Short mmCIF file of C-alpha atoms in Angstrom, two decimals:
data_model
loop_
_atom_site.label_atom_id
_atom_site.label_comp_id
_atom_site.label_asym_id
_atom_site.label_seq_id
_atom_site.Cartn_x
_atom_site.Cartn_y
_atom_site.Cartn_z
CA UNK A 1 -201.36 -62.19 60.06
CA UNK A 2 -199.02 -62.15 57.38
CA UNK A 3 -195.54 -59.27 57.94
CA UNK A 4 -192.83 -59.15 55.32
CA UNK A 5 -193.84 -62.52 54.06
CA UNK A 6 -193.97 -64.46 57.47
CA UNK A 7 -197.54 -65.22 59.35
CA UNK A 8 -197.46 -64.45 62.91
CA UNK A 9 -200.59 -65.72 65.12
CA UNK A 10 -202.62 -63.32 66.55
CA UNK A 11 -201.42 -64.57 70.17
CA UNK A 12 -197.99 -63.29 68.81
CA UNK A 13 -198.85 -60.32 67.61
CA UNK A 14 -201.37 -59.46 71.26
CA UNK A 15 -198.45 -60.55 73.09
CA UNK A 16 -196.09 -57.86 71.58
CA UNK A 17 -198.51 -55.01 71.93
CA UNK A 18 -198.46 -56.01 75.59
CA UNK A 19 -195.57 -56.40 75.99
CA UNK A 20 -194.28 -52.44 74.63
CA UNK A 21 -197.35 -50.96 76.40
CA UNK A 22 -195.74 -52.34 79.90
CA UNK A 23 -192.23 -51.63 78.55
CA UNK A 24 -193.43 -48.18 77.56
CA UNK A 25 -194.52 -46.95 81.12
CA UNK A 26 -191.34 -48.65 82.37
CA UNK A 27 -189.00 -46.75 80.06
CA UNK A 28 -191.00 -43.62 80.91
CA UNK A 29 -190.56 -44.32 84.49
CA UNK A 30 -186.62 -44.21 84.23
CA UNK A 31 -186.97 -40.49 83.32
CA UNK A 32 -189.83 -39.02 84.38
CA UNK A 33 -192.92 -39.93 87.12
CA UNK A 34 -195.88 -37.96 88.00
CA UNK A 35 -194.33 -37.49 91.45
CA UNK A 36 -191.36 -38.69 93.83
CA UNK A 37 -192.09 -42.18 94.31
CA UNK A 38 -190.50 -42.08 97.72
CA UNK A 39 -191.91 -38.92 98.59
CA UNK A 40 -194.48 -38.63 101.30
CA UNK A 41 -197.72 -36.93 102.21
CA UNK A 42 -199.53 -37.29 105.60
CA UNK A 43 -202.58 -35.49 104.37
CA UNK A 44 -202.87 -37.78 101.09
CA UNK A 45 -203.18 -41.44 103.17
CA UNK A 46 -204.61 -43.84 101.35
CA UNK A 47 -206.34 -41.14 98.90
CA UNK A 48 -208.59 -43.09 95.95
CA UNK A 49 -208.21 -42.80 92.34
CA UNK A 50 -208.12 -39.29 91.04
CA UNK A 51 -207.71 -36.93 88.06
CA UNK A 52 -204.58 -36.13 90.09
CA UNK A 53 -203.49 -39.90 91.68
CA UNK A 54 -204.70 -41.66 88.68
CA UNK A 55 -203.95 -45.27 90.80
CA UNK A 56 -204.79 -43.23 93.92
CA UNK A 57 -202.23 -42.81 96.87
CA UNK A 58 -200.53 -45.39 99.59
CA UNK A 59 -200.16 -45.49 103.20
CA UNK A 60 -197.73 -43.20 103.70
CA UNK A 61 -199.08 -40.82 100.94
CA UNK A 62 -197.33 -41.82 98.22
CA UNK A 63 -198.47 -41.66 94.34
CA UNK A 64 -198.85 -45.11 92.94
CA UNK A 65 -198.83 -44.78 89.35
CA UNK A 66 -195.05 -43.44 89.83
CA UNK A 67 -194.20 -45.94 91.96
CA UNK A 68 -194.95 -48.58 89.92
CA UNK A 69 -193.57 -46.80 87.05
CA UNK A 70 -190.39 -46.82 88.66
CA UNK A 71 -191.02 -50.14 90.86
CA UNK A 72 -191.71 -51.80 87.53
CA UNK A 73 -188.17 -51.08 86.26
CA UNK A 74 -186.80 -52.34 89.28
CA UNK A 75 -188.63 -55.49 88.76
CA UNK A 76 -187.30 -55.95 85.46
CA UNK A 77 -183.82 -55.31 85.89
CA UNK A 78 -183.83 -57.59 88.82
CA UNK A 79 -185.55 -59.65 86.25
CA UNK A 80 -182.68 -59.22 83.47
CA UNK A 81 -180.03 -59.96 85.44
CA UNK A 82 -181.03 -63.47 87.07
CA UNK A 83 -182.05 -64.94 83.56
CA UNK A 84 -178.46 -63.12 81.89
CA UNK A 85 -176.87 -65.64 85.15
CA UNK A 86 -179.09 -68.40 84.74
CA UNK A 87 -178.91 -68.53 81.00
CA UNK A 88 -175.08 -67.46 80.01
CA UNK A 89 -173.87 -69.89 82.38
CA UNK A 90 -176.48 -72.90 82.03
CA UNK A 91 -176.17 -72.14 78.09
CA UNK A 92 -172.05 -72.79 78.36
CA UNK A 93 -173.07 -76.21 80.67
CA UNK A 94 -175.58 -77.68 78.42
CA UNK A 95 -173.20 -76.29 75.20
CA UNK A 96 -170.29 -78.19 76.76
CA UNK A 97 -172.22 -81.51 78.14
CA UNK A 98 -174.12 -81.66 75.07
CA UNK A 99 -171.25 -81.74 73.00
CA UNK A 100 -168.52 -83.38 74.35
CA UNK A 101 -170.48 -86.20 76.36
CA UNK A 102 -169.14 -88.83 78.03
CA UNK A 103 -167.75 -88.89 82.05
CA UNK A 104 -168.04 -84.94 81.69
CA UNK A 105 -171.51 -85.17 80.91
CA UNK A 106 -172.45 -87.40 84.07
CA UNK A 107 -171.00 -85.35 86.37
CA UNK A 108 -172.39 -82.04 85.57
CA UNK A 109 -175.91 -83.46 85.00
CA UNK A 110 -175.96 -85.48 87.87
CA UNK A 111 -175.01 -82.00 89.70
CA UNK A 112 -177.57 -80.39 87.69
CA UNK A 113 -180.16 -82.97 89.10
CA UNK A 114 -179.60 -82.52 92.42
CA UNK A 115 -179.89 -78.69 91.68
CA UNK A 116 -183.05 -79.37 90.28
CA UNK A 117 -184.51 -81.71 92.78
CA UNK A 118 -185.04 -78.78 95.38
CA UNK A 119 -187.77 -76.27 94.97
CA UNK A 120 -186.53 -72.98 93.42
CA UNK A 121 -188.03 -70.74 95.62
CA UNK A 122 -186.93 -73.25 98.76
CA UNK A 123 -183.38 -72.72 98.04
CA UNK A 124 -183.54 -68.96 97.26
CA UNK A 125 -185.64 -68.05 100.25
CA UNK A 126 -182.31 -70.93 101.93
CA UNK A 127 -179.65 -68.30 100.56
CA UNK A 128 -181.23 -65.20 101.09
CA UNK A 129 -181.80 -66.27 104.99
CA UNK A 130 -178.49 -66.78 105.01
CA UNK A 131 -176.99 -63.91 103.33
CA UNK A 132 -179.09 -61.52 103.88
CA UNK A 133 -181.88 -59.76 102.14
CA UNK A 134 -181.66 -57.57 99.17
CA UNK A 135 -181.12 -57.23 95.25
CA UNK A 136 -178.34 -58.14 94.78
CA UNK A 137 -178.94 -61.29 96.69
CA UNK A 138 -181.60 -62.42 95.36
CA UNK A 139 -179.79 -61.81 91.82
CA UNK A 140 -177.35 -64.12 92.63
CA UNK A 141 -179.75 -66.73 94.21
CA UNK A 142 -182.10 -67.14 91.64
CA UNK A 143 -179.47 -66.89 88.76
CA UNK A 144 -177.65 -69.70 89.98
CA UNK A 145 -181.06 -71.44 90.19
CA UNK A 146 -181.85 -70.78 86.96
CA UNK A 147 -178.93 -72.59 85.35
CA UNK A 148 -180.61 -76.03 85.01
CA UNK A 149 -183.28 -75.63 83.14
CA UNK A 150 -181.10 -73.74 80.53
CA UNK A 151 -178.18 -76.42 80.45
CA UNK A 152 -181.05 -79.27 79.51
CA UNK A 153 -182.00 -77.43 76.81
CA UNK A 154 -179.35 -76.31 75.55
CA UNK A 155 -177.87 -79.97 75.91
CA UNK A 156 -181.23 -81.61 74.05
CA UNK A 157 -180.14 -79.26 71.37
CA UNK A 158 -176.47 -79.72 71.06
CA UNK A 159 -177.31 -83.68 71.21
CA UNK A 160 -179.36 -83.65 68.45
CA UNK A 161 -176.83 -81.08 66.27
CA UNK A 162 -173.74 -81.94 67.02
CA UNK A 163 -175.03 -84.82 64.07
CA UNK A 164 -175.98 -82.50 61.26
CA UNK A 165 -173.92 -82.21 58.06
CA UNK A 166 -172.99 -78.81 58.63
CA UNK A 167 -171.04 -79.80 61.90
CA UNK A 168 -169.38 -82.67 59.77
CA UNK A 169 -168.66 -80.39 57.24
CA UNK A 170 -166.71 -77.77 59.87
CA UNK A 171 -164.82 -80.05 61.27
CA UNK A 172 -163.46 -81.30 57.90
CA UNK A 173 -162.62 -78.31 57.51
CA UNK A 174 -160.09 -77.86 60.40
CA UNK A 175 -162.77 -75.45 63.27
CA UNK A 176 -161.90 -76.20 66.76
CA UNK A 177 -164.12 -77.76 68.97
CA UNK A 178 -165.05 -74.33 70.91
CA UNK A 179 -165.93 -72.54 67.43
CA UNK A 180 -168.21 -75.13 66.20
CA UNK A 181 -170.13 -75.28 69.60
CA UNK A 182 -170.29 -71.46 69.82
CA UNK A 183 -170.26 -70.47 66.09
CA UNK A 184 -172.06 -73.38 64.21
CA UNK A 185 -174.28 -74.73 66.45
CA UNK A 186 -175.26 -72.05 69.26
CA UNK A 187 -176.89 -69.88 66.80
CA UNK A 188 -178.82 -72.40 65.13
CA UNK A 189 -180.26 -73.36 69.13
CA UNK A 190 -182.67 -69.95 68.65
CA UNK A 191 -185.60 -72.07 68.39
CA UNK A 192 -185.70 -72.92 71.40
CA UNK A 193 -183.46 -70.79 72.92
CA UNK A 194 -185.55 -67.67 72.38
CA UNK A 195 -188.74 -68.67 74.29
CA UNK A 196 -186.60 -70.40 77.11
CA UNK A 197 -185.37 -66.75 77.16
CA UNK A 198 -189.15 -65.51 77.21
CA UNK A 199 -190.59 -67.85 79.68
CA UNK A 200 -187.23 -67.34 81.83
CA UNK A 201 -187.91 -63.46 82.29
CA UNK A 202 -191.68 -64.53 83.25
CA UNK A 203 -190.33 -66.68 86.07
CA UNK A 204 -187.76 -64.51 87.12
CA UNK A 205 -190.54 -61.55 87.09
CA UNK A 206 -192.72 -63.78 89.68
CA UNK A 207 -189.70 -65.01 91.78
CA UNK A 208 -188.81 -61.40 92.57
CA UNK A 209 -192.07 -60.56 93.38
CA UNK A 210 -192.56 -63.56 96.17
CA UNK A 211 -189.04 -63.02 97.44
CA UNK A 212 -190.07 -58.98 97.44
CA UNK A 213 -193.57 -59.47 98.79
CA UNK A 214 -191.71 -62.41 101.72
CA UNK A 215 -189.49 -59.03 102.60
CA UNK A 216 -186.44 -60.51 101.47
CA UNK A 217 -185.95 -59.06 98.08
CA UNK A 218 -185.93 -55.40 97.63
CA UNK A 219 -185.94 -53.80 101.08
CA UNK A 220 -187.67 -50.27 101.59
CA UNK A 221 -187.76 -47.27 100.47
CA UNK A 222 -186.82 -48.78 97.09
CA UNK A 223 -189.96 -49.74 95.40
CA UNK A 224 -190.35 -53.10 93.36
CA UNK A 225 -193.86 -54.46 92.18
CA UNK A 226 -193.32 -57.71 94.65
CA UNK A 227 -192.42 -54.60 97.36
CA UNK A 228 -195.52 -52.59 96.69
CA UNK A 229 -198.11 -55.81 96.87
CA UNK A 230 -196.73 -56.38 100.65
CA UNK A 231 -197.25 -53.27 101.64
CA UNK A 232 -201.05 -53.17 100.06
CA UNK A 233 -202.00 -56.64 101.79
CA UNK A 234 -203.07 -54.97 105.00
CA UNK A 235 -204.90 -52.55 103.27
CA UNK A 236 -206.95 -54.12 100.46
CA UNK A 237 -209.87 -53.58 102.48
CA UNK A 238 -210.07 -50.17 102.92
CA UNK A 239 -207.67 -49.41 100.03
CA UNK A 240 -208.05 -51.90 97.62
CA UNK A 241 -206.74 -49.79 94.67
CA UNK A 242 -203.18 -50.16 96.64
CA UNK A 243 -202.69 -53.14 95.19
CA UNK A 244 -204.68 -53.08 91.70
CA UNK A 245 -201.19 -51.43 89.95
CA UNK A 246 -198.67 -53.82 90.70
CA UNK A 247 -200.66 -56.64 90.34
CA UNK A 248 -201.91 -55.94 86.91
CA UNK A 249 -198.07 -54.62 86.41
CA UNK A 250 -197.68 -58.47 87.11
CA UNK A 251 -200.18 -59.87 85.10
CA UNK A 252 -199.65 -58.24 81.88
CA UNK A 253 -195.90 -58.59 81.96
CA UNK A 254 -196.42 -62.82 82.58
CA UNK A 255 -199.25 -62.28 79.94
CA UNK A 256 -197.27 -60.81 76.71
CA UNK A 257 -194.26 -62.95 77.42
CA UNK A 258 -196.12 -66.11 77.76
CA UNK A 259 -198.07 -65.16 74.49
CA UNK A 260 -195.06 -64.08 72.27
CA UNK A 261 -193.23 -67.40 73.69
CA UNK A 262 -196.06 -69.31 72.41
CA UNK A 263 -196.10 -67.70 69.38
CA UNK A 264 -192.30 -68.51 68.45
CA UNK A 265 -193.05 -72.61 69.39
CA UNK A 266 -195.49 -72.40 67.04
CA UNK A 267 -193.74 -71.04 64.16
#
């Protein structure tokens, strides 16, 4: 499929319309929902689907559609912030270690290996025990685990520019160190930088969701779709539909990322 001269794959282009359907009911859900997410109705347990309760009702009474419209953009922010942590500061690693080289490259990759050589979700569900549940917690745990895999490929990158005639040509021409990492090459590290982005968000989606679902992410009433999956596991029995919403929420969210990521490698 061919737009303003470029050809997209069709993976691309299904991955987009995916992606602003489930960004849609997420930016509707930050200003209007059916109902009050948190508010409850004894007489409405566990009510099916219905032209009223399109996703049917929880436990406690609650509409689902609005609260995974608003759990959703919970999710996401959550989401947002870890990979803004993980990547800003594992971007200025690998920028800077990539670069410059030498002893300073050692020591902050051999730090970034033993980062790396721990489970993710090990040492987040390590700090949060520690610290405490909650979202801002978890923000800070998983963005600080994030960092790795964003300074190795943002180092692979700078390695390989840092050679180019264009680099050559800036420093002949007097730019500092810092403006040719984060002027001249930077920008030209979209490439790869892009889907790293992409694929980040995915992760940082299903990290949430464990951490939410293990209790130690967002804590109740707040609703998140990690959040609303624990609270339908001892009910998918009876109530299956409990947990249909958040987990397709879930799905289709991993689903148009990973599509439009694999879309960009391919271009």
């Amino acid at each position: 499929m061919k737009f303003r001269g470029k050809t997209y794959h069709f993976n691309y282009i299904l991955g987009l319309l995916i992606v602003s359907f489930v960004f849609l009911i997420v930016l509707i859900g930050f200003f209007y929902t059916p109902y009050d997410p948190n508010k409850m109705n004894a007489a409405l347990k566990n009510s099916p689907p219905s032209l009223s309760h399109f996703f049917g009702t929880d436990n406690f009474g609650r509409d689902i559609l609005s609260r995974v419209m608003k759990g959703a953009g919970t999710t996401y922010i959550i989401a947002v912030a870890i990979v803004s942590i993980g990547a800003s500061l594992g971007t200025a690693v690998g920028a800077l270690t990539g670069y410059f080289g030498g002893w300073f490259d050692e020591v902050l990759m051999r730090l970034n290996d033993v980062l790396t050589s721990f489970p993710s979700i090990l040492l987040a569900l390590v700090f949060v025990s520690v610290f405490g549940p909650g979202s801002y917690n978890i923000i800070f745990a998983l963005g600080i685990i994030f960092i790795p895999s964003y300074a190795r490929v943002i180092r692979s990158e700078f390695i390989v520019l840092k050679e180019r005639d264009f680099v050559k040509n800036a420093k002949l021409m007097g730019a500092g160190s810092f403006r040719i990492m984060f002027m001249h090459i930077l920008p030209n590290t979209k490439r790869v930088l892009i889907p790293s982005l992409l694929i980040g968000f995915n992760n940082a989606v299903l990290a949430e969701a464990g951490l939410s679902y293990l209790g130690l992410g967002v804590q109740p009433p707040q609703a998140s779709l990690g959040r609303m999956l624990s609270e339908a596991q001892s009910y998918l029995l009876d109530s299956p539909w409990y947990a249909i919403a958040p987990g397709l929420m879930i799905i289709l969210t991993v689903l148009g990322f990973s599509l439009i990521s694999g879309g960009l490698e391919n271009e």
